[in-house]
mmCIF file of C-alpha atoms in Angstrom:
data_model
loop_
_atom_site.group_PDB
_atom_site.id
_atom_site.type_symbol
_atom_site.label_atom_id
_atom_site.label_comp_id
_atom_site.label_asym_id
_atom_site.label_seq_id
_atom_site.Cartn_x
_atom_site.Cartn_y
_atom_site.Cartn_z
ATOM 1 C CA GLU A 1 61.015 62.678 271.189
ATOM 2 C CA PHE A 2 62.352 62.811 274.719
ATOM 3 C CA ILE A 3 61.947 64.053 278.364
ATOM 4 C CA LEU A 4 64.483 66.540 279.626
ATOM 5 C CA LEU A 5 65.137 66.448 283.421
ATOM 6 C CA GLY A 6 67.018 69.213 285.177
ATOM 7 C CA GLU A 7 69.716 68.369 287.624
ATOM 8 C CA ASP A 8 67.251 69.011 290.552
ATOM 9 C CA GLY A 9 64.686 66.588 289.061
ATOM 10 C CA ALA A 10 62.430 69.169 287.493
ATOM 11 C CA ASN A 11 61.089 68.463 284.041
ATOM 12 C CA ILE A 12 62.490 71.688 282.512
ATOM 13 C CA LEU A 13 60.607 71.377 279.269
ATOM 14 C CA ASP A 14 56.904 70.963 279.814
ATOM 15 C CA ARG A 15 54.431 69.249 277.468
ATOM 16 C CA SER A 16 53.371 72.511 275.847
ATOM 17 C CA SER A 17 56.802 72.949 274.427
ATOM 18 C CA PRO A 18 57.458 71.417 271.010
ATOM 19 C CA LEU A 19 61.112 71.027 271.928
ATOM 20 C CA ALA A 20 60.203 68.650 274.649
ATOM 21 C CA PHE A 21 58.738 65.936 272.504
ATOM 22 C CA LYS A 22 59.200 66.622 268.790
ATOM 23 C CA ALA A 23 62.775 67.863 268.454
ATOM 24 C CA LYS A 24 63.974 67.992 264.862
ATOM 25 C CA GLY A 25 67.710 67.799 264.228
ATOM 26 C CA LYS A 26 70.399 67.897 266.880
ATOM 27 C CA ILE A 27 69.888 69.523 270.219
ATOM 28 C CA TRP A 28 72.792 70.152 272.592
ATOM 29 C CA VAL A 29 72.176 69.627 276.286
ATOM 30 C CA ASN A 30 74.639 70.858 278.895
ATOM 31 C CA ASN A 31 75.714 68.887 281.976
ATOM 32 C CA HIS A 32 72.872 70.189 284.113
ATOM 33 C CA ALA A 33 70.223 67.919 282.500
ATOM 34 C CA HIS A 34 69.456 64.342 281.707
ATOM 35 C CA VAL A 35 67.833 63.280 278.385
ATOM 36 C CA LEU A 36 65.450 60.334 278.628
ATOM 37 C CA ARG A 37 64.298 58.458 275.525
ATOM 38 C CA VAL A 38 61.372 56.238 276.305
ATOM 39 C CA LYS A 39 60.678 52.715 274.997
ATOM 40 C CA ASN A 40 57.758 51.688 272.861
ATOM 41 C CA ASN A 41 55.668 50.329 275.797
ATOM 42 C CA VAL A 42 55.668 53.715 277.565
ATOM 43 C CA LYS A 43 53.593 56.732 276.653
ATOM 44 C CA LEU A 44 55.926 59.771 276.613
ATOM 45 C CA HIS A 45 53.382 62.216 277.906
ATOM 46 C CA PHE A 46 52.326 59.878 280.707
ATOM 47 C CA LEU A 47 55.878 59.388 281.906
ATOM 48 C CA SER A 48 56.580 63.069 281.707
ATOM 49 C CA GLU A 49 53.505 63.909 283.879
ATOM 50 C CA TYR A 50 54.468 61.134 286.320
ATOM 51 C CA LEU A 51 58.063 62.434 286.688
ATOM 52 C CA GLU A 52 56.718 65.934 287.160
ATOM 53 C CA SER A 53 54.647 64.774 290.165
ATOM 54 C CA LEU A 54 57.581 63.326 292.077
ATOM 55 C CA ASP A 55 59.314 64.944 295.047
ATOM 56 C CA TYR A 56 63.033 64.749 294.185
ATOM 57 C CA LYS A 57 64.405 65.790 297.556
ATOM 58 C CA LYS A 58 64.915 62.173 298.537
ATOM 59 C CA TYR A 59 66.777 61.465 295.244
ATOM 60 C CA ASN A 60 69.065 64.525 295.180
ATOM 61 C CA THR A 61 72.656 64.138 296.354
ATOM 62 C CA GLY A 62 74.920 66.781 297.857
ATOM 63 C CA SER A 63 74.046 69.384 300.445
ATOM 64 C CA ALA A 64 75.368 72.721 299.243
ATOM 65 C CA GLN A 65 73.913 72.297 295.748
ATOM 66 C CA PRO A 66 71.628 69.231 295.480
ATOM 67 C CA LYS A 67 71.912 67.292 292.263
ATOM 68 C CA LEU A 68 70.179 64.354 290.625
ATOM 69 C CA ASN A 69 72.957 62.165 289.249
ATOM 70 C CA ARG A 70 72.493 59.657 286.502
ATOM 71 C CA ALA A 71 72.973 56.560 288.707
ATOM 72 C CA VAL A 72 70.191 57.647 291.103
ATOM 73 C CA CYS A 73 68.037 58.818 288.248
ATOM 74 C CA GLU A 74 68.078 55.371 286.644
ATOM 75 C CA LYS A 75 66.898 53.759 289.898
ATOM 76 C CA ILE A 76 63.773 55.935 290.319
ATOM 77 C CA LEU A 77 60.792 53.556 290.613
ATOM 78 C CA VAL A 78 57.911 54.232 288.273
ATOM 79 C CA ILE A 79 54.410 52.609 288.490
ATOM 80 C CA LEU A 80 53.062 51.985 284.958
ATOM 81 C CA PRO A 81 49.553 50.954 283.973
ATOM 82 C CA SER A 82 48.877 49.315 280.640
ATOM 83 C CA LEU A 83 49.515 51.438 277.489
ATOM 84 C CA PRO A 84 45.799 51.878 276.798
ATOM 85 C CA GLU A 85 45.305 53.198 280.361
ATOM 86 C CA GLN A 86 48.290 55.465 279.989
ATOM 87 C CA ASN A 87 46.633 56.944 276.812
ATOM 88 C CA ARG A 88 43.348 57.527 278.682
ATOM 89 C CA ILE A 89 45.111 59.252 281.614
ATOM 90 C CA VAL A 90 47.076 61.464 279.237
ATOM 91 C CA GLY A 91 43.814 62.346 277.426
ATOM 92 C CA VAL A 92 42.209 63.524 280.688
ATOM 93 C CA LEU A 93 45.299 65.568 281.631
ATOM 94 C CA GLU A 94 45.500 67.173 278.210
ATOM 95 C CA THR A 95 41.898 68.263 278.507
ATOM 96 C CA TRP A 96 42.791 70.087 281.740
ATOM 97 C CA ASP A 97 45.924 71.490 280.094
ATOM 98 C CA ARG A 98 43.820 73.032 277.332
ATOM 99 C CA ALA A 99 41.330 74.465 279.887
ATOM 100 C CA ILE A 100 44.223 75.979 281.865
ATOM 101 C CA GLU A 101 45.725 77.450 278.696
ATOM 102 C CA LYS A 102 42.421 79.140 277.887
ATOM 103 C CA LEU A 103 42.165 80.586 281.412
ATOM 104 C CA GLU A 104 45.788 81.792 281.244
ATOM 105 C CA LYS A 105 45.011 83.702 278.020
ATOM 106 C CA LYS A 106 41.990 85.338 279.678
ATOM 107 C CA ILE A 107 44.100 86.259 282.721
ATOM 108 C CA GLU A 108 46.722 87.760 280.462
ATOM 109 C CA ILE A 109 44.073 89.937 278.723
ATOM 110 C CA LYS A 110 42.777 91.100 282.109
ATOM 111 C CA LYS A 111 46.358 91.906 283.160
ATOM 112 C CA GLN A 112 46.784 94.089 280.135
ATOM 113 C CA ILE A 113 43.487 95.883 280.844
ATOM 114 C CA LYS A 114 44.550 96.455 284.437
ATOM 115 C CA SER A 115 47.903 97.762 283.316
ATOM 116 C CA GLY A 116 46.122 100.330 281.142
ATOM 117 C CA LEU A 117 43.874 101.369 284.000
ATOM 118 C CA MET A 118 46.889 101.821 286.247
ATOM 119 C CA GLN A 119 48.481 104.189 283.774
ATOM 120 C CA GLU A 120 45.320 106.247 283.681
ATOM 121 C CA LEU A 121 44.109 106.149 287.326
ATOM 122 C CA LEU A 122 47.410 106.214 289.173
ATOM 123 C CA THR A 123 48.801 109.139 287.251
ATOM 124 C CA GLY A 124 45.647 111.287 287.482
ATOM 125 C CA LYS A 125 45.038 111.234 283.699
ATOM 126 C CA THR A 126 41.567 109.829 284.399
ATOM 127 C CA ARG A 127 39.655 110.912 287.470
ATOM 128 C CA LEU A 128 36.919 108.894 289.159
ATOM 129 C CA LYS A 129 33.472 110.470 289.461
ATOM 130 C CA GLY A 130 33.165 112.717 292.506
ATOM 131 C CA PHE A 131 36.838 113.665 292.792
ATOM 132 C CA LYS A 132 38.173 116.993 291.619
ATOM 133 C CA ASP A 133 40.839 118.009 294.172
ATOM 134 C CA LYS A 134 44.222 118.683 292.737
ATOM 135 C CA TRP A 135 46.830 116.007 293.315
ATOM 136 C CA ARG A 136 49.962 117.001 295.204
ATOM 137 C CA ARG A 137 53.581 116.112 294.489
ATOM 138 C CA ALA A 138 55.680 114.491 297.150
ATOM 139 C CA ARG A 139 59.027 112.793 297.482
ATOM 140 C CA LEU A 140 58.854 109.222 298.614
ATOM 141 C CA GLY A 141 61.243 109.914 301.496
ATOM 142 C CA ASP A 142 58.833 112.555 302.830
ATOM 143 C CA LEU A 143 56.007 110.003 303.091
ATOM 144 C CA GLY A 144 57.760 107.832 305.616
ATOM 145 C CA ASN A 145 61.013 106.372 306.895
ATOM 146 C CA LEU A 146 63.150 104.103 304.838
ATOM 147 C CA VAL A 147 64.435 100.968 306.537
ATOM 148 C CA SER A 148 67.146 98.802 305.060
ATOM 149 C CA GLY A 149 67.553 95.031 305.484
ATOM 150 C CA GLY A 150 70.297 92.484 306.032
ATOM 151 C CA THR A 151 71.047 88.764 306.157
ATOM 152 C CA PRO A 152 71.952 87.219 309.486
ATOM 153 C CA SER A 153 74.908 84.821 309.274
ATOM 154 C CA LYS A 154 73.655 81.420 308.208
ATOM 155 C CA GLN A 155 76.602 79.875 310.140
ATOM 156 C CA GLN A 156 74.934 80.995 313.351
ATOM 157 C CA ASP A 157 72.113 78.648 314.301
ATOM 158 C CA LYS A 158 70.983 80.976 317.017
ATOM 159 C CA TYR A 159 69.861 83.486 314.375
ATOM 160 C CA TRP A 160 67.467 81.085 312.528
ATOM 161 C CA HIS A 161 64.411 78.877 313.275
ATOM 162 C CA GLY A 162 62.777 81.643 315.261
ATOM 163 C CA ASP A 163 59.260 83.117 314.819
ATOM 164 C CA ILE A 164 60.027 86.364 312.979
ATOM 165 C CA PRO A 165 59.470 86.150 309.151
ATOM 166 C CA TRP A 166 62.478 86.942 306.968
ATOM 167 C CA ILE A 167 62.300 87.356 303.220
ATOM 168 C CA SER A 168 64.638 87.710 300.239
ATOM 169 C CA SER A 169 63.808 89.186 296.824
ATOM 170 C CA SER A 170 63.047 85.739 295.326
ATOM 171 C CA ASP A 171 60.058 85.485 297.695
ATOM 172 C CA LEU A 172 58.179 88.163 295.792
ATOM 173 C CA VAL A 173 56.639 88.054 292.313
ATOM 174 C CA GLU A 174 56.468 90.883 289.807
ATOM 175 C CA ASN A 175 53.348 93.041 289.551
ATOM 176 C CA ASN A 176 51.677 91.665 292.740
ATOM 177 C CA ILE A 177 51.756 93.946 295.763
ATOM 178 C CA GLU A 178 50.181 91.366 298.106
ATOM 179 C CA TYR A 179 51.928 88.034 297.438
ATOM 180 C CA VAL A 180 54.992 87.024 299.353
ATOM 181 C CA SER A 181 56.197 83.487 300.101
ATOM 182 C CA ILE A 182 57.436 83.253 303.690
ATOM 183 C CA HIS A 183 59.287 80.142 304.584
ATOM 184 C CA ARG A 184 62.294 81.420 306.642
ATOM 185 C CA TYR A 185 62.155 82.684 310.173
ATOM 186 C CA ILE A 186 64.730 84.358 312.376
ATOM 187 C CA THR A 187 65.110 85.132 316.091
ATOM 188 C CA GLN A 188 65.215 88.375 318.116
ATOM 189 C CA THR A 189 68.931 87.750 318.555
ATOM 190 C CA ALA A 190 69.407 87.936 314.794
ATOM 191 C CA ILE A 191 67.793 91.352 314.704
ATOM 192 C CA ARG A 192 69.984 92.632 317.545
ATOM 193 C CA GLU A 193 73.214 91.258 316.106
ATOM 194 C CA SER A 194 72.795 91.743 312.361
ATOM 195 C CA ALA A 195 71.942 94.459 309.836
ATOM 196 C CA THR A 196 68.359 93.399 309.341
ATOM 197 C CA HIS A 197 65.449 95.386 310.865
ATOM 198 C CA LEU A 198 61.885 94.576 311.797
ATOM 199 C CA VAL A 199 59.518 96.299 309.339
ATOM 200 C CA PRO A 200 56.056 96.941 310.787
ATOM 201 C CA GLU A 201 52.942 95.774 308.933
ATOM 202 C CA LYS A 202 51.415 97.792 306.103
ATOM 203 C CA SER A 203 54.840 99.150 305.097
ATOM 204 C CA ILE A 204 55.908 99.287 301.468
ATOM 205 C CA ILE A 205 58.587 96.667 300.808
ATOM 206 C CA ILE A 206 60.700 97.632 297.793
ATOM 207 C CA VAL A 207 63.286 95.407 296.100
ATOM 208 C CA SER A 208 66.229 97.709 295.455
ATOM 209 C CA ARG A 209 68.895 95.314 294.177
ATOM 210 C CA VAL A 210 68.366 91.814 292.768
ATOM 211 C CA GLY A 211 64.873 91.743 291.231
ATOM 212 C CA VAL A 212 64.349 95.533 291.106
ATOM 213 C CA GLY A 213 60.751 96.320 290.256
ATOM 214 C CA LYS A 214 59.040 94.076 292.787
ATOM 215 C CA VAL A 215 56.941 95.720 295.491
ATOM 216 C CA ILE A 216 54.630 94.487 298.241
ATOM 217 C CA VAL A 217 52.690 95.776 301.214
ATOM 218 C CA ASN A 218 53.399 93.436 304.094
ATOM 219 C CA LYS A 219 50.472 92.102 306.043
ATOM 220 C CA GLU A 220 52.567 91.267 309.142
ATOM 221 C CA ALA A 221 55.740 92.557 310.696
ATOM 222 C CA LEU A 222 58.864 90.964 309.048
ATOM 223 C CA CYS A 223 62.485 91.343 308.258
ATOM 224 C CA THR A 224 64.217 91.527 304.883
ATOM 225 C CA SER A 225 67.533 90.861 303.259
ATOM 226 C CA GLN A 226 69.826 93.611 302.057
ATOM 227 C CA ASP A 227 68.110 93.545 298.667
ATOM 228 C CA PHE A 228 65.272 95.678 300.026
ATOM 229 C CA GLN A 229 64.430 99.233 301.138
ATOM 230 C CA SER A 230 61.231 99.381 303.111
ATOM 231 C CA LEU A 231 59.121 102.501 303.462
ATOM 232 C CA VAL A 232 57.339 102.761 306.819
ATOM 233 C CA VAL A 233 54.452 105.153 306.023
ATOM 234 C CA ASN A 234 54.366 107.781 308.737
ATOM 235 C CA ASN A 235 50.743 108.986 308.802
ATOM 236 C CA ASN A 236 47.161 108.019 307.989
ATOM 237 C CA GLN A 237 46.898 110.410 305.059
ATOM 238 C CA ASN A 238 48.393 107.982 302.521
ATOM 239 C CA ASP A 239 47.166 104.587 301.565
ATOM 240 C CA PRO A 240 50.146 102.162 301.382
ATOM 241 C CA TYR A 241 48.355 100.096 298.718
ATOM 242 C CA PHE A 242 47.882 103.056 296.499
ATOM 243 C CA LEU A 243 51.498 104.127 296.942
ATOM 244 C CA ALA A 244 52.681 100.550 296.182
ATOM 245 C CA GLN A 245 50.663 100.444 292.940
ATOM 246 C CA LEU A 246 52.038 103.858 291.946
ATOM 247 C CA LEU A 247 55.569 102.695 292.662
ATOM 248 C CA LEU A 248 55.113 99.765 290.305
ATOM 249 C CA ILE A 249 54.630 102.267 287.500
ATOM 250 C CA GLU A 250 57.436 104.584 288.553
ATOM 251 C CA LEU A 251 59.925 101.739 289.053
ATOM 252 C CA GLN A 252 59.287 100.374 285.545
ATOM 253 C CA LYS A 253 60.329 103.803 284.238
ATOM 254 C CA LEU A 254 63.390 103.842 286.493
ATOM 255 C CA ILE A 255 64.584 100.346 285.649
ATOM 256 C CA GLN A 256 65.860 101.442 282.246
ATOM 257 C CA SER A 257 68.141 103.945 283.914
ATOM 258 C CA ASN A 258 68.849 101.975 287.043
ATOM 259 C CA GLN A 259 72.298 102.497 288.612
ATOM 260 C CA GLY A 260 74.610 99.607 287.936
ATOM 261 C CA THR A 261 74.797 97.641 284.661
ATOM 262 C CA SER A 262 75.429 94.092 285.730
#
């Protein structure tokens, strides 16, 4: 039984994984992880949860690619209660883990139900009560203007730390047209002097390279990296949220035949 820490400090095998604590036979670990075997006076699950709660930024070394080296790892201070109290704390956390697992199963079922509804409602196979008009076919390019993105040079400080949101494909999640994590901002100078463009709110942001299949409707004006094509819807006859949901289905079909193999 052991705890496996990634080179950035993250516990890369969580408590729900049998490999994390009850490994049988030999397991080979590459040079991007540390294996920690605990002593008898320490509850493995307690220490794992404790390490998971730490912020490793202050422990990481290196700037280009932060790493948690062994020497620093060994010096991390840990506050330990008595073994009985460790067991009680672990018991409480395990109760919450089981509750979360049950909720995750329910969420997964609801996702599957929604996926089925999308296939029916967004393709016109099933019509809602009160609607009989025939659906029309349209090319995506006829519904708006496509805007590409770009990445301002990170060597130029004048391009960054502004007030205009800038996103990359990793800031989106699959099958969620509303969630985007914004944590980088650029300046007007960056827009003028780079390939990125300002995309107005309620446009359809489509990942076209790394992470193909992700789509969002932006709630505020923002800029994107070169991994995106953004559709600025050109009239009030089309709901961008409907189009984004429809695109999720169409992109899943296209992914299998997507240009480029690597």
